[in-house]
Coordinates of C-alpha atoms in Angstrom, one line a residue:
M128 CA 8.0 -55.2 28.7
P129 CA 9.6 -58.2 26.9
M130 CA 13.3 -58.2 26.4
K131 CA 14.7 -57.7 22.9
K132 CA 17.9 -59.1 21.5
Y133 CA 20.6 -57.0 20.0
L134 CA 23.6 -57.9 17.9
F135 CA 26.8 -56.0 18.8
I136 CA 29.4 -55.9 16.0
Q137 CA 32.8 -54.8 17.2
R138 CA 34.7 -52.8 14.6
S139 CA 38.3 -51.4 14.7
P140 CA 40.7 -49.8 12.3
R141 CA 42.7 -52.1 10.0
G142 CA 46.0 -53.5 11.3
G143 CA 48.3 -50.8 10.0
D144 CA 46.0 -48.0 11.1
R145 CA 45.8 -49.0 14.8
Q146 CA 48.2 -48.8 17.7
Q147 CA 48.8 -51.8 19.9
P148 CA 48.0 -51.2 23.6
S149 CA 50.8 -51.2 26.1
P150 CA 50.9 -53.9 28.9
A151 CA 49.5 -51.2 31.3
Q152 CA 46.7 -50.4 28.9
M153 CA 45.9 -54.1 28.5
Q154 CA 45.6 -54.5 32.3
E155 CA 43.3 -51.5 32.4
M156 CA 41.2 -52.8 29.6
F157 CA 41.0 -56.2 31.3
A158 CA 39.8 -54.6 34.6
V159 CA 37.2 -52.5 32.7
F160 CA 36.1 -55.6 30.8
N161 CA 35.6 -57.6 34.0
A162 CA 33.7 -54.8 35.8
W163 CA 31.5 -54.3 32.7
K164 CA 30.8 -58.0 32.3
E165 CA 29.8 -58.3 36.0
K166 CA 27.6 -55.1 35.8
F167 CA 25.7 -56.2 32.7
Q168 CA 25.8 -60.0 33.2
A169 CA 21.9 -60.2 33.0
N170 CA 22.1 -58.5 29.6
I171 CA 24.8 -60.5 28.0
L172 CA 23.3 -63.6 26.4
D173 CA 26.3 -64.7 24.3
M174 CA 29.8 -63.2 24.6
G175 CA 30.3 -64.1 21.0
G176 CA 34.0 -63.9 20.3
K177 CA 36.8 -62.6 18.2
L178 CA 36.6 -63.3 14.5
S179 CA 39.6 -64.5 12.5
A180 CA 41.0 -62.1 9.8
G181 CA 40.0 -64.3 6.8
G182 CA 36.7 -65.6 5.6
K183 CA 34.6 -66.2 2.5
V184 CA 31.9 -64.2 0.8
V185 CA 29.1 -66.2 -0.8
T186 CA 27.0 -64.8 -3.7
A187 CA 24.7 -66.3 -6.2
S188 CA 27.7 -66.4 -8.7
G189 CA 30.2 -68.1 -6.4
V190 CA 32.5 -67.9 -3.4
T191 CA 35.4 -65.5 -3.0
D192 CA 37.9 -64.8 -0.3
G193 CA 37.1 -62.0 2.1
P194 CA 37.1 -59.6 3.8
F195 CA 38.0 -57.3 1.0
V196 CA 41.1 -55.1 1.3
E197 CA 39.2 -51.9 0.4
S198 CA 37.5 -52.1 3.8
K199 CA 38.8 -49.4 6.2
E200 CA 37.9 -51.3 9.3
I201 CA 37.8 -54.8 10.5
V202 CA 34.9 -56.6 12.1
G203 CA 36.7 -58.0 15.1
G204 CA 34.0 -59.7 17.0
F205 CA 30.3 -59.9 18.0
M206 CA 28.1 -60.4 21.0
I207 CA 24.3 -61.0 21.6
V208 CA 22.8 -58.7 24.3
S209 CA 19.3 -58.6 25.7
A210 CA 17.7 -55.3 26.8
D211 CA 14.2 -53.9 27.4
S212 CA 15.0 -51.0 25.1
Y213 CA 17.4 -49.7 22.5
E214 CA 18.5 -47.1 25.0
R215 CA 19.5 -49.8 27.4
A216 CA 21.4 -51.7 24.7
L217 CA 23.2 -48.4 23.9
E218 CA 24.1 -48.1 27.6
V219 CA 25.6 -51.6 27.7
A220 CA 27.7 -50.7 24.6
R221 CA 28.8 -47.3 25.8
E222 CA 30.1 -48.6 29.1
G223 CA 31.9 -51.6 27.5
P224 CA 35.6 -51.9 26.9
G225 CA 35.1 -52.3 23.2
L226 CA 35.3 -48.5 22.8
M227 CA 38.6 -48.0 24.7
M228 CA 40.8 -48.4 21.6
P229 CA 40.9 -45.2 19.4
G230 CA 38.9 -45.6 16.3
S231 CA 36.9 -48.5 17.6
S232 CA 33.1 -48.7 17.3
I233 CA 30.2 -51.0 18.1
E234 CA 27.4 -51.4 15.6
I235 CA 24.1 -52.3 17.4
R236 CA 21.4 -54.1 15.4
E237 CA 18.1 -55.3 16.9
I238 CA 17.4 -58.9 16.1
A239 CA 13.9 -58.8 14.6
T240 CA 12.9 -62.4 15.1
P241 CA 11.2 -63.4 18.4

């Protein structure tokens, strides 16, 4: 079965709504991240990265600053993962460190192009 590609979009609560991890929690998250990265290294195509807080939104009528303040959560980063099924992509996401922070989530979207 051919491998499919999935976009993982990391979401977290807005700045004032989230609690910063302690140094011990950061160490634990780093250890979990490294173990996860090693376990799923064959599935991780592009680690993506953290996104900056600002950006622009382009529409047919122009360009505006974004993201918009009415948003309850922040898209903090992205990653491209390959998997032979959606279930495997879910497994990669569930075991990752991106869900360790309360209120965090990962949106998974299959990339439809070959």
